[in-house]
Coordinates of C-alpha atoms in Angstrom, one line a residue:
F1 CA 109.4 20.1 -47.2
T2 CA 112.7 20.0 -45.2
L3 CA 113.3 18.7 -41.7
H4 CA 113.6 21.6 -39.3
T5 CA 117.1 22.1 -38.1
K6 CA 117.1 20.8 -34.5
L7 CA 115.2 17.6 -35.4
K8 CA 117.5 16.9 -38.4
E9 CA 120.6 17.3 -36.1
E10 CA 119.1 14.9 -33.5
I11 CA 118.3 12.3 -36.1
Q12 CA 121.8 12.4 -37.6
I13 CA 123.4 12.1 -34.1
A14 CA 121.2 9.2 -33.2
M15 CA 121.9 7.3 -36.4
L16 CA 125.6 7.8 -35.9
R17 CA 125.4 6.5 -32.4
S18 CA 123.3 3.5 -33.5
S19 CA 125.7 2.7 -36.3
F20 CA 128.7 2.9 -34.1
R21 CA 127.2 0.6 -31.5
S22 CA 126.3 -2.0 -34.1
L23 CA 129.8 -1.9 -35.6
R24 CA 131.4 -2.2 -32.2
T25 CA 129.4 -5.1 -31.0
S26 CA 129.0 -7.1 -34.2
S27 CA 132.8 -7.5 -34.8
T28 CA 134.0 -11.1 -34.8
S29 CA 137.4 -10.1 -33.5
L30 CA 136.2 -9.2 -30.0
H31 CA 138.5 -10.3 -27.2
A32 CA 137.3 -13.1 -24.9
S33 CA 137.1 -10.6 -22.0
Q34 CA 134.8 -8.4 -24.1
R35 CA 132.5 -11.2 -25.0
L36 CA 132.3 -12.3 -21.4
R37 CA 131.3 -8.8 -20.5
M38 CA 128.6 -8.8 -23.2
M39 CA 127.2 -12.0 -21.9
S40 CA 126.8 -10.4 -18.4
T41 CA 123.2 -9.7 -17.2
T42 CA 124.2 -6.0 -16.5
A43 CA 125.7 -3.3 -18.7
V44 CA 126.6 0.3 -18.5
I45 CA 125.0 2.2 -21.3
E46 CA 125.7 5.7 -22.6
F47 CA 123.0 7.9 -24.0
T48 CA 122.6 11.4 -25.4
P49 CA 123.8 13.8 -22.6
F50 CA 121.3 15.9 -20.6
K51 CA 121.2 19.7 -20.9
G52 CA 120.7 21.8 -17.8
Y53 CA 119.4 25.3 -17.2
K54 CA 120.3 27.1 -14.0
L55 CA 121.3 23.8 -12.4
D56 CA 124.5 23.4 -10.4
D57 CA 125.0 19.9 -11.6
I58 CA 123.2 17.4 -13.8
P59 CA 123.5 13.7 -14.0
D60 CA 126.1 12.1 -16.4
N61 CA 125.0 10.2 -19.5
K62 CA 125.6 6.7 -18.3
I63 CA 123.3 4.2 -16.6
E64 CA 123.8 0.7 -15.3
V65 CA 120.9 -1.6 -16.4
T66 CA 120.1 -5.2 -16.2
K67 CA 118.8 -7.6 -18.8
D68 CA 115.5 -8.0 -16.9
E69 CA 115.0 -4.2 -16.9
C70 CA 115.6 -3.8 -20.6
M71 CA 113.4 -6.8 -21.5
K72 CA 110.6 -5.2 -19.3
Y73 CA 111.0 -1.8 -21.0
F74 CA 110.9 -3.5 -24.5
R75 CA 107.7 -5.3 -23.6
E76 CA 106.0 -2.2 -22.1
M77 CA 106.8 0.1 -25.0
S78 CA 105.8 -2.6 -27.5
L79 CA 102.5 -3.0 -25.6
Y80 CA 101.7 0.7 -25.8
R81 CA 102.7 0.8 -29.5
R82 CA 100.4 -2.2 -30.3
F83 CA 97.6 -0.7 -28.2
E84 CA 97.7 2.5 -30.2
I85 CA 97.9 0.8 -33.6
M86 CA 94.8 -1.2 -32.7
A87 CA 93.1 2.0 -31.5
D88 CA 93.8 3.4 -35.0
T89 CA 92.1 0.4 -36.6
L90 CA 89.0 0.7 -34.3
Y91 CA 88.7 4.4 -35.1
K92 CA 88.8 3.8 -38.8
Q93 CA 86.1 1.1 -38.3
R94 CA 84.0 3.8 -36.6
L95 CA 83.9 1.9 -33.4
I96 CA 85.8 4.7 -31.6
R97 CA 84.0 8.0 -32.0
G98 CA 85.0 11.6 -31.3
F99 CA 88.5 12.8 -30.7
C100 CA 91.4 10.3 -30.5
H101 CA 95.0 11.3 -30.0
L102 CA 97.6 8.5 -30.3
Y103 CA 100.9 8.2 -28.5
D104 CA 103.0 5.9 -30.8
G105 CA 106.5 7.2 -31.1
Q106 CA 106.5 8.7 -27.6
E107 CA 106.4 5.5 -25.5
A108 CA 109.9 5.9 -24.0
I109 CA 108.7 8.8 -21.9
I110 CA 106.0 7.2 -20.0
T111 CA 107.9 3.9 -19.7
G112 CA 111.1 5.5 -18.4
M113 CA 109.2 7.9 -16.1
D114 CA 107.2 5.1 -14.6
A115 CA 110.4 3.2 -13.9
A116 CA 111.7 6.1 -11.9
V117 CA 108.8 7.4 -9.8
E118 CA 106.2 5.8 -7.6
H119 CA 102.5 5.6 -8.1
S120 CA 102.2 7.6 -4.9
D121 CA 103.5 10.5 -7.0
S122 CA 100.8 12.4 -8.8
L123 CA 100.5 12.4 -12.6
I124 CA 98.4 14.6 -14.9
T125 CA 98.6 15.0 -18.6
S126 CA 96.9 16.1 -21.8
Y127 CA 94.5 14.3 -24.0
R128 CA 97.2 11.9 -25.4
C129 CA 96.8 9.7 -22.3
H130 CA 96.0 6.0 -23.2
A131 CA 99.5 4.7 -22.3
H132 CA 99.5 6.8 -19.1
Q133 CA 96.3 5.0 -17.9
I134 CA 97.8 1.6 -18.5
S135 CA 101.1 2.5 -16.9
R136 CA 99.2 3.4 -13.7
G137 CA 97.7 0.0 -13.4
D138 CA 94.6 -0.1 -15.6
T139 CA 94.2 -2.9 -18.2
P140 CA 94.2 -2.5 -22.0
A141 CA 90.7 -4.0 -22.0
N142 CA 89.3 -1.3 -19.7
V143 CA 91.0 1.4 -21.7
Y144 CA 89.5 0.1 -24.9
A145 CA 86.1 -0.1 -23.1
E146 CA 86.3 3.6 -22.4
L147 CA 87.2 4.3 -26.0
L148 CA 84.3 2.2 -27.2
G149 CA 81.8 3.8 -24.8
R150 CA 81.4 0.7 -22.5
Q151 CA 80.5 1.1 -18.9
T152 CA 83.5 -1.0 -17.7
G153 CA 85.7 2.0 -18.8
C154 CA 87.3 4.2 -16.2
S155 CA 84.7 6.9 -16.9
K156 CA 81.9 4.4 -17.6
G157 CA 82.3 5.1 -21.3
K158 CA 81.3 8.8 -21.0
G159 CA 84.8 10.3 -21.1
G160 CA 86.3 8.6 -24.1
S161 CA 89.8 8.9 -25.4
M162 CA 90.7 12.3 -23.8
H163 CA 89.4 11.6 -20.2
M164 CA 91.2 8.7 -18.7
Y165 CA 91.4 8.8 -14.9
R166 CA 92.6 6.5 -12.1
S167 CA 92.6 8.3 -8.8
K168 CA 93.6 5.3 -6.7
S169 CA 97.0 5.3 -8.6
N170 CA 97.2 9.2 -8.4
F171 CA 96.6 9.6 -12.2
F172 CA 94.3 12.6 -12.7
G173 CA 93.7 12.5 -16.4
G174 CA 93.4 13.0 -19.4
N175 CA 92.4 16.6 -20.0
G176 CA 90.8 17.9 -23.1
I177 CA 91.5 21.6 -22.9
V178 CA 95.0 22.6 -24.1
G179 CA 97.3 23.3 -21.2
A180 CA 94.5 23.2 -18.6
Q181 CA 96.2 20.3 -16.7
V182 CA 99.3 22.4 -15.9
P183 CA 97.9 24.5 -13.1
L184 CA 96.1 21.4 -11.8
G185 CA 99.5 19.8 -11.6
A186 CA 100.7 22.7 -9.5
G187 CA 97.8 22.1 -7.2
L188 CA 98.7 18.4 -6.9
G189 CA 102.2 19.5 -6.0
F190 CA 100.7 21.8 -3.3
S191 CA 98.8 18.7 -2.0
H192 CA 101.9 16.7 -1.6
K193 CA 103.7 19.6 0.2
Y194 CA 100.7 20.2 2.5
K195 CA 100.4 16.5 3.4
E196 CA 104.2 16.2 3.7
D197 CA 104.0 12.7 2.1
G198 CA 107.2 12.9 0.1
G199 CA 105.5 12.7 -3.2
I200 CA 106.0 15.0 -6.3
A201 CA 103.5 16.0 -9.0
I202 CA 104.3 15.5 -12.7
S203 CA 102.3 17.9 -14.9
M204 CA 102.8 17.0 -18.6
Y205 CA 101.9 19.0 -21.6
G206 CA 102.9 19.3 -25.3
D207 CA 105.1 21.8 -27.1
G208 CA 101.9 23.3 -28.5
A209 CA 100.6 24.1 -25.0
A210 CA 104.0 25.6 -23.9
N211 CA 102.9 29.2 -24.9
Q212 CA 99.8 29.1 -22.8
G213 CA 99.6 31.8 -20.2
Q214 CA 98.4 29.4 -17.5
V215 CA 101.7 27.5 -17.8
F216 CA 103.6 30.6 -16.6
E217 CA 101.0 31.5 -13.9
A218 CA 101.3 28.0 -12.5
A219 CA 105.1 28.2 -12.6
N220 CA 105.0 31.5 -10.7
M221 CA 102.9 30.0 -7.9
A222 CA 105.1 26.8 -7.8
A223 CA 108.2 28.9 -7.4
L224 CA 106.7 31.2 -4.8
W225 CA 105.4 28.3 -2.7
K226 CA 108.3 26.0 -3.4
L227 CA 106.1 23.2 -4.7
P228 CA 107.5 19.8 -5.6
V229 CA 106.2 19.7 -9.2
A230 CA 107.9 18.9 -12.5
F231 CA 106.4 20.7 -15.5
V232 CA 107.2 18.2 -18.3
C233 CA 107.0 19.3 -21.9
E234 CA 106.7 16.4 -24.3
N235 CA 108.1 18.1 -27.3
N236 CA 107.0 16.0 -30.2
Q237 CA 108.1 18.7 -32.7
Y238 CA 104.7 19.9 -33.8
G239 CA 101.9 21.9 -32.1
M240 CA 99.1 20.3 -34.2
G241 CA 100.5 21.0 -37.6
T242 CA 102.9 23.8 -36.8
S243 CA 106.6 23.0 -36.2
V244 CA 108.3 24.2 -33.1
E245 CA 110.5 26.6 -35.1
R246 CA 107.3 28.3 -36.4
H247 CA 105.3 28.5 -33.2
A248 CA 107.9 29.1 -30.5
F249 CA 110.4 32.0 -30.4
N250 CA 112.4 30.0 -27.8
S251 CA 112.1 26.3 -28.6
D252 CA 114.4 25.2 -25.8
F253 CA 111.4 24.4 -23.6
Y254 CA 113.4 23.4 -20.6
T255 CA 114.6 27.0 -20.3
R256 CA 111.1 28.5 -20.4
G257 CA 110.7 28.5 -16.6
H258 CA 112.9 31.6 -16.6
Y259 CA 113.5 31.7 -12.9
I260 CA 112.9 27.9 -12.5
P261 CA 115.7 25.6 -13.4
G262 CA 115.3 23.1 -16.2
I263 CA 116.6 19.9 -17.7
W264 CA 116.5 18.5 -21.3
I265 CA 116.1 14.7 -21.8
D266 CA 116.2 12.6 -25.0
G267 CA 112.7 11.4 -24.9
M268 CA 113.3 8.8 -27.5
D269 CA 115.6 6.9 -25.1
V270 CA 113.9 5.1 -22.3
L271 CA 117.1 4.8 -20.3
A272 CA 117.8 8.5 -20.5
V273 CA 114.2 9.2 -19.3
K274 CA 114.6 6.8 -16.4
K275 CA 117.8 8.4 -15.1
G276 CA 116.5 11.8 -15.8
F277 CA 113.3 11.3 -13.7
E278 CA 115.3 9.7 -10.9
Y279 CA 117.2 13.0 -10.7
I280 CA 113.9 15.0 -11.0
K281 CA 112.3 13.1 -8.2
K282 CA 115.2 13.8 -5.9
Y283 CA 115.5 17.4 -7.0
C284 CA 111.9 18.3 -6.4
N285 CA 112.0 16.8 -2.9
E286 CA 115.1 18.6 -1.7
G287 CA 114.8 21.2 1.1
E288 CA 111.3 22.7 1.3
G289 CA 110.5 21.4 -2.1
R290 CA 111.1 23.0 -5.5
P291 CA 109.8 23.0 -9.1
I292 CA 111.6 22.2 -12.2
F293 CA 110.9 22.5 -16.0
V294 CA 111.6 19.4 -18.1
E295 CA 111.7 18.9 -21.8
C296 CA 111.5 15.4 -23.2
Q297 CA 112.3 15.7 -26.9
T298 CA 110.3 13.1 -28.8
Y299 CA 108.3 12.5 -32.0
R300 CA 104.8 11.3 -32.8
Y301 CA 104.2 9.0 -35.8
H302 CA 100.5 9.7 -36.2
G303 CA 99.1 13.1 -36.9
H304 CA 97.9 15.3 -34.1
S305 CA 94.7 13.4 -33.9
M306 CA 92.9 10.8 -36.0
S307 CA 91.4 13.5 -38.1
D308 CA 94.9 14.7 -39.1
P309 CA 96.7 12.5 -41.7
G310 CA 100.0 13.9 -40.5
I311 CA 101.7 14.4 -43.8
S312 CA 100.2 17.8 -45.0
Y313 CA 102.9 19.7 -43.0
R314 CA 105.7 17.1 -43.0
T315 CA 106.8 14.4 -45.4
R316 CA 106.6 10.7 -45.2
E317 CA 110.4 10.7 -45.5
E318 CA 110.7 12.7 -42.4
V319 CA 108.6 10.3 -40.4
Q320 CA 110.5 7.3 -41.8
S321 CA 113.8 8.9 -41.0
V322 CA 112.8 9.2 -37.3
R323 CA 111.6 5.6 -37.3
K324 CA 114.9 4.5 -38.7
G325 CA 117.2 6.5 -36.6
R326 CA 115.5 7.2 -33.3
D327 CA 112.7 4.8 -32.6
C328 CA 112.6 3.9 -29.0
I329 CA 111.5 0.3 -29.4
E330 CA 114.0 -0.5 -32.2
N331 CA 116.8 1.1 -30.3
M332 CA 116.0 -1.1 -27.2
R333 CA 115.7 -4.1 -29.5
N334 CA 119.2 -3.4 -30.9
L335 CA 120.6 -2.9 -27.4
I336 CA 119.3 -6.2 -26.1
I337 CA 120.6 -8.1 -29.2
D338 CA 124.0 -6.3 -29.0
Q339 CA 124.3 -7.3 -25.4
E340 CA 123.4 -10.9 -26.3
W341 CA 120.6 -10.9 -23.8
A342 CA 118.1 -12.3 -26.3
E343 CA 117.9 -13.5 -29.9
P344 CA 115.8 -11.6 -32.5
D345 CA 113.3 -14.5 -32.6
E346 CA 112.8 -14.2 -28.8
L347 CA 111.8 -10.6 -29.1
K348 CA 109.5 -11.3 -32.1
A349 CA 107.9 -14.0 -29.9
I350 CA 107.2 -11.3 -27.2
E351 CA 105.6 -9.1 -29.9
K352 CA 103.4 -11.9 -31.1
E353 CA 102.3 -12.5 -27.5
I354 CA 101.5 -8.8 -27.1
R355 CA 99.4 -9.0 -30.3
K356 CA 97.4 -11.8 -28.8
E357 CA 97.0 -9.9 -25.6
I358 CA 95.7 -6.8 -27.4
D359 CA 93.4 -8.8 -29.6
A360 CA 91.9 -10.4 -26.4
A361 CA 91.5 -7.0 -24.8
V362 CA 89.6 -5.7 -27.8
K363 CA 87.3 -8.7 -27.7
E364 CA 86.6 -8.2 -24.0
A365 CA 85.9 -4.5 -24.5
K366 CA 83.5 -5.1 -27.4
A367 CA 81.6 -7.7 -25.3
A368 CA 81.2 -5.2 -22.4
T369 CA 77.8 -3.5 -22.0
E370 CA 77.2 0.0 -23.3
L371 CA 75.9 2.6 -20.8
S372 CA 72.2 2.9 -21.0
G373 CA 70.7 6.3 -21.8
D374 CA 69.2 6.9 -18.4
K375 CA 72.7 6.7 -16.9
L376 CA 74.1 9.6 -18.9
T377 CA 73.3 12.2 -16.2
E378 CA 74.7 10.2 -13.4
D379 CA 77.8 11.7 -11.6
I380 CA 76.9 15.2 -12.7
Y381 CA 74.8 16.1 -9.6
K382 CA 75.5 15.2 -6.1
G383 CA 72.4 14.4 -4.0
E384 CA 69.0 15.3 -5.4
Y385 CA 68.5 15.8 -9.2
P386 CA 67.1 19.1 -10.4
P387 CA 63.5 18.9 -11.7
F388 CA 64.6 19.4 -15.3
I389 CA 67.8 18.4 -17.2
R390 CA 68.1 19.8 -20.7
M391 CA 69.5 17.3 -23.3
I392 CA 70.0 17.8 -27.0
D393 CA 66.3 18.6 -27.7
E394 CA 63.0 18.9 -25.9
K395 CA 62.0 15.3 -26.5
T396 CA 65.1 13.8 -24.9
S397 CA 65.2 16.3 -22.0
I398 CA 64.6 14.7 -18.6
Q399 CA 62.0 15.7 -16.0
Y400 CA 62.0 14.3 -12.5

């Protein structure tokens, strides 16, 4: 196995940037003025430049951030990472059943996006949706409850991993069919335009779904009707077990809107994602409204799902090279330490606190009540039930 070309180049560039930053800030010969700047609670940080398609201008690759912001992003990404690691454990213990797709490695996207948009903006995504549910205000305990089939989950334990939902925060799932959420996202954009509420819709999908016909049908309608919707491809380099270079003739997914402009973002850098989505929010709302294609280049550490070991089509060395050179949490850790905003032990203390929080969430979810069998058919029919509901066999079918 060899790293496919684009991914290898991105890793090399990221490692060089990280090495340069460490050398620059660890020098003992820094001038007093430089050290004073480093001890400030704000800093201007450079990141991998954006790439634009049919855009008159794109943002520069600098962002001013504060210590508090970076500490918040570090904690959020670490929480999502720990949540998914524990979900892996629960699945292997057979406490989580069915499909389960983990988000570890991709945390910078949801964290940076959430920092840039409002919860009045609509969000819809695929089946890799645990972190999205938490970002929109649900608790880790409730998300675990849904995974474990408990009635305190967002879908009363009937939806499971792929069907998170939180309409009061304008999060519309969690969708199990590949690419099916994309036209729904266009519909959410139509809703914002119809209501004239100033919101945008964010319709997220993976690189594996990028070749779906419904993506282009939705894009056509969004362009015709000038809908404020961002079609966001989370390019984690593999459509299930097939690399982007093997499944996509054009793997520059931000250009795939053809007549719709696009922007490429380093999805492994939370600060790049934040600034990118600030631009996207403004862009979609300008004039009558307009759509945009977005590619967030990222990487998943687990396989496609829990049934995929993730190393039959890529090597362990490839995964480790990304962890070493591009990991979003480690890069934020290094930035915080380089800016002298926290000591390594302080960040480790935060991670220990998160471990306790996640352990408590699992305990709470396990203690929650499972949905009883007679509740399985609730929420399917509105009003009166039909006289007969077929279940898996004649004995378990229900007559009213």
